[in-house]
Amino acid sequence: MNVAELLLRKYEDAVFRIALQEVKCAGINTYTFGGLDYLSDKFATILKASGIAQGDVVAVVLPQSAAFAVAHLAILKIGAVVLPIKTSTKLTHIKPMLTKGQAKCLIVGDSNYKKFRGIQNKTPEIENVFIACDIVSKNDFGEGLRSFWFEINFADANFTIVEPLVTQPAYLFSERDPQKKFIKHPVNYGDILNSLNESEIEKPKAQTVWTTRDWTEPEIIFEMIFKMWAGGNAIATYDSTFTFELPIREYYDHLGYKEYFQD
């Protein structure tokens, strides 16, 4: 079974069960498991049409957001490999990570996309660059950059999920050693499926959790996001740039969100 299929289609009420609360300054965007399933099907269709196939590496440089969730799930659905990169990573460090990881596609946020202009000329392996912009109608970033949400808006949702080999990498984490060389740490599809074994997941509590930690951390992806979803619970995004009248923890407590990890 595909990891994304296990996470999104486990519950009969997936169309109504909340999976993600995207907290924005102007309000909260709510996504159900069915909604994430639908959107990730559409982006998986786009990736496939763009030449991304099973086993290919797709780099994701996104903050906590709905785009982060949709991108990861779509990449998993196609049987490809997710290369998560922190948004704070310098471009001079990102380039060798892309080259070392043999990434064929790059997905970035609209807040930092300008630094990726011309990236395809400097890293020929990157064939497509998608920008996750809040303005869905925007599709003109220039220099071959494509709009993540704009294309999803018009994409076909008829996608057949790929069932990868359990020994195939699903995630590829990269770090620098003391000699400043990048080391790859793959996590296989089988390892993730085993970690999501029914006996290890808490029963649904209809709760929403959040964290200030970066979603690109393996612990956050596998221990918080995936296990919360496998248990039928929701996660909420956090943006350190927000300015609220209430302290952030008090505000989230007011919303009924529970902090999953303490800093």
Short mmCIF file of N, CA and C in Angstrom, two decimals, residues 192-261:
data_model
loop_
_atom_site.label_atom_id
_atom_site.label_comp_id
_atom_site.label_asym_id
_atom_site.label_seq_id
_atom_site.Cartn_x
_atom_site.Cartn_y
_atom_site.Cartn_z
N ILE A 192 8.37 3.48 6.70
CA ILE A 192 7.28 4.37 7.10
C ILE A 192 6.02 3.58 7.38
N LEU A 193 5.71 2.64 6.50
CA LEU A 193 4.50 1.82 6.69
C LEU A 193 4.58 1.03 8.00
N ASN A 194 5.76 0.50 8.31
CA ASN A 194 5.93 -0.24 9.56
C ASN A 194 5.74 0.66 10.78
N SER A 195 6.19 1.91 10.67
CA SER A 195 6.06 2.84 11.80
C SER A 195 4.61 3.25 12.02
N LEU A 196 3.80 3.09 10.97
CA LEU A 196 2.39 3.46 11.07
C LEU A 196 1.50 2.25 11.35
N ASN A 197 2.12 1.20 11.87
CA ASN A 197 1.38 0.00 12.21
C ASN A 197 0.22 0.33 13.15
N GLU A 198 -0.91 -0.28 12.91
CA GLU A 198 -2.14 0.01 13.67
C GLU A 198 -1.92 -0.04 15.17
N SER A 199 -1.11 -0.98 15.63
CA SER A 199 -0.93 -1.15 17.07
C SER A 199 -0.15 0.00 17.70
N GLU A 200 0.57 0.78 16.88
CA GLU A 200 1.39 1.86 17.41
C GLU A 200 0.70 3.21 17.40
N ILE A 201 -0.47 3.26 16.81
CA ILE A 201 -1.17 4.54 16.67
C ILE A 201 -2.23 4.70 17.74
N GLU A 202 -2.24 5.87 18.37
CA GLU A 202 -3.28 6.14 19.36
C GLU A 202 -4.63 6.24 18.68
N LYS A 203 -5.68 5.88 19.38
CA LYS A 203 -7.03 5.98 18.84
C LYS A 203 -7.39 7.45 18.62
N PRO A 204 -8.21 7.72 17.60
CA PRO A 204 -8.59 9.10 17.31
C PRO A 204 -9.14 9.84 18.53
N LYS A 205 -8.66 11.06 18.74
CA LYS A 205 -9.12 11.88 19.85
C LYS A 205 -9.77 13.16 19.38
N ALA A 206 -9.91 13.30 18.06
CA ALA A 206 -10.50 14.51 17.46
C ALA A 206 -9.80 15.76 17.95
N GLN A 207 -8.47 15.73 17.95
CA GLN A 207 -7.71 16.88 18.41
C GLN A 207 -6.86 17.45 17.28
N THR A 208 -6.44 18.70 17.45
CA THR A 208 -5.58 19.37 16.49
C THR A 208 -4.30 19.76 17.20
N VAL A 209 -3.15 19.40 16.62
CA VAL A 209 -1.87 19.69 17.25
C VAL A 209 -1.03 20.59 16.37
N TRP A 210 -0.05 21.26 16.99
CA TRP A 210 0.83 22.14 16.24
C TRP A 210 2.20 22.14 16.88
N THR A 211 3.17 22.70 16.18
CA THR A 211 4.52 22.80 16.72
C THR A 211 5.22 24.00 16.09
N THR A 212 6.15 24.58 16.83
CA THR A 212 6.97 25.66 16.29
C THR A 212 8.16 25.11 15.50
N ARG A 213 8.40 23.82 15.63
CA ARG A 213 9.55 23.22 14.96
C ARG A 213 9.32 23.11 13.45
N ASP A 214 10.41 23.00 12.72
CA ASP A 214 10.35 22.95 11.26
C ASP A 214 9.75 21.63 10.80
N TRP A 215 8.80 21.70 9.89
CA TRP A 215 8.15 20.48 9.40
C TRP A 215 9.07 19.60 8.56
N THR A 216 10.23 20.11 8.18
CA THR A 216 11.14 19.30 7.37
C THR A 216 11.94 18.31 8.22
N GLU A 217 11.86 18.43 9.55
CA GLU A 217 12.59 17.51 10.43
C GLU A 217 11.95 16.12 10.35
N PRO A 218 12.75 15.06 10.24
CA PRO A 218 12.21 13.70 10.18
C PRO A 218 11.26 13.38 11.34
N GLU A 219 11.63 13.82 12.54
CA GLU A 219 10.80 13.54 13.72
C GLU A 219 9.42 14.17 13.57
N ILE A 220 9.35 15.38 13.01
CA ILE A 220 8.08 16.05 12.85
C ILE A 220 7.23 15.36 11.78
N ILE A 221 7.86 15.02 10.66
CA ILE A 221 7.13 14.37 9.57
C ILE A 221 6.56 13.03 10.01
N PHE A 222 7.41 12.19 10.59
CA PHE A 222 6.99 10.82 10.87
C PHE A 222 6.31 10.64 12.23
N GLU A 223 6.76 11.37 13.24
CA GLU A 223 6.21 11.18 14.57
C GLU A 223 5.02 12.08 14.86
N MET A 224 4.97 13.26 14.24
CA MET A 224 3.83 14.14 14.47
C MET A 224 2.82 14.08 13.33
N ILE A 225 3.21 14.56 12.16
CA ILE A 225 2.25 14.68 11.05
C ILE A 225 1.67 13.34 10.65
N PHE A 226 2.51 12.39 10.31
CA PHE A 226 2.02 11.11 9.81
C PHE A 226 1.25 10.33 10.88
N LYS A 227 1.74 10.33 12.10
CA LYS A 227 1.06 9.55 13.13
C LYS A 227 -0.23 10.21 13.58
N MET A 228 -0.28 11.52 13.54
CA MET A 228 -1.53 12.20 13.85
C MET A 228 -2.57 11.90 12.78
N TRP A 229 -2.16 11.95 11.53
CA TRP A 229 -3.08 11.63 10.43
C TRP A 229 -3.51 10.17 10.47
N ALA A 230 -2.57 9.28 10.76
CA ALA A 230 -2.90 7.86 10.83
C ALA A 230 -3.90 7.59 11.95
N GLY A 231 -3.87 8.44 12.98
CA GLY A 231 -4.80 8.31 14.09
C GLY A 231 -6.09 9.09 13.88
N GLY A 232 -6.22 9.70 12.69
CA GLY A 232 -7.45 10.43 12.36
C GLY A 232 -7.52 11.82 12.94
N ASN A 233 -6.38 12.36 13.39
CA ASN A 233 -6.34 13.68 13.99
C ASN A 233 -5.82 14.73 13.03
N ALA A 234 -5.93 15.98 13.42
CA ALA A 234 -5.54 17.09 12.56
C ALA A 234 -4.27 17.77 13.05
N ILE A 235 -3.62 18.49 12.14
CA ILE A 235 -2.47 19.30 12.49
C ILE A 235 -2.77 20.74 12.07
N ALA A 236 -2.12 21.69 12.75
CA ALA A 236 -2.30 23.10 12.43
C ALA A 236 -0.95 23.71 12.07
N THR A 237 -0.96 24.65 11.14
CA THR A 237 0.28 25.31 10.75
C THR A 237 0.63 26.42 11.73
N TYR A 238 1.90 26.76 11.74
CA TYR A 238 2.39 27.85 12.59
C TYR A 238 3.34 28.71 11.75
N ASP A 239 3.18 30.02 11.83
CA ASP A 239 4.02 30.95 11.09
C ASP A 239 4.62 31.95 12.08
N SER A 240 5.92 31.91 12.25
CA SER A 240 6.59 32.77 13.23
C SER A 240 6.51 34.25 12.87
N THR A 241 6.11 34.56 11.64
CA THR A 241 6.03 35.97 11.23
C THR A 241 4.70 36.61 11.59
N PHE A 242 3.75 35.80 12.09
CA PHE A 242 2.45 36.34 12.46
C PHE A 242 2.57 37.32 13.62
N THR A 243 1.70 38.31 13.60
CA THR A 243 1.60 39.26 14.71
C THR A 243 0.18 39.25 15.22
N PHE A 244 -0.01 38.73 16.44
CA PHE A 244 -1.33 38.64 17.03
C PHE A 244 -1.39 39.51 18.28
N GLU A 245 -2.60 39.91 18.64
CA GLU A 245 -2.77 40.63 19.89
C GLU A 245 -2.49 39.70 21.07
N LEU A 246 -2.87 38.44 20.92
CA LEU A 246 -2.62 37.45 21.96
C LEU A 246 -1.27 36.77 21.71
N PRO A 247 -0.56 36.35 22.74
CA PRO A 247 0.64 35.53 22.54
C PRO A 247 0.25 34.29 21.75
N ILE A 248 1.15 33.80 20.90
CA ILE A 248 0.81 32.72 19.98
C ILE A 248 0.27 31.48 20.68
N ARG A 249 0.86 31.09 21.81
CA ARG A 249 0.39 29.89 22.50
C ARG A 249 -1.00 30.11 23.10
N GLU A 250 -1.23 31.33 23.59
CA GLU A 250 -2.55 31.65 24.13
C GLU A 250 -3.60 31.66 23.02
N TYR A 251 -3.21 32.16 21.87
CA TYR A 251 -4.11 32.21 20.72
C TYR A 251 -4.48 30.80 20.26
N TYR A 252 -3.46 29.93 20.15
CA TYR A 252 -3.72 28.55 19.71
C TYR A 252 -4.52 27.78 20.76
N ASP A 253 -4.27 28.09 22.03
CA ASP A 253 -5.04 27.46 23.10
C ASP A 253 -6.51 27.89 23.00
N HIS A 254 -6.72 29.14 22.64
CA HIS A 254 -8.08 29.66 22.43
C HIS A 254 -8.77 28.91 21.29
N LEU A 255 -8.00 28.54 20.27
CA LEU A 255 -8.56 27.79 19.14
C LEU A 255 -8.77 26.32 19.47
N GLY A 256 -8.23 25.88 20.60
CA GLY A 256 -8.37 24.47 20.99
C GLY A 256 -7.26 23.59 20.47
N TYR A 257 -6.17 24.20 19.99
CA TYR A 257 -5.05 23.44 19.46
C TYR A 257 -4.09 23.07 20.59
N LYS A 258 -3.54 21.89 20.48
CA LYS A 258 -2.61 21.40 21.49
C LYS A 258 -1.19 21.39 20.92
N GLU A 259 -0.25 21.96 21.67
CA GLU A 259 1.13 21.95 21.21
C GLU A 259 1.70 20.55 21.37
N TYR A 260 2.20 20.02 20.29
CA TYR A 260 2.65 18.62 20.28
C TYR A 260 4.06 18.46 20.85
N PHE A 261 4.94 19.37 20.47
CA PHE A 261 6.31 19.32 20.98
C PHE A 261 6.64 20.62 21.68
#
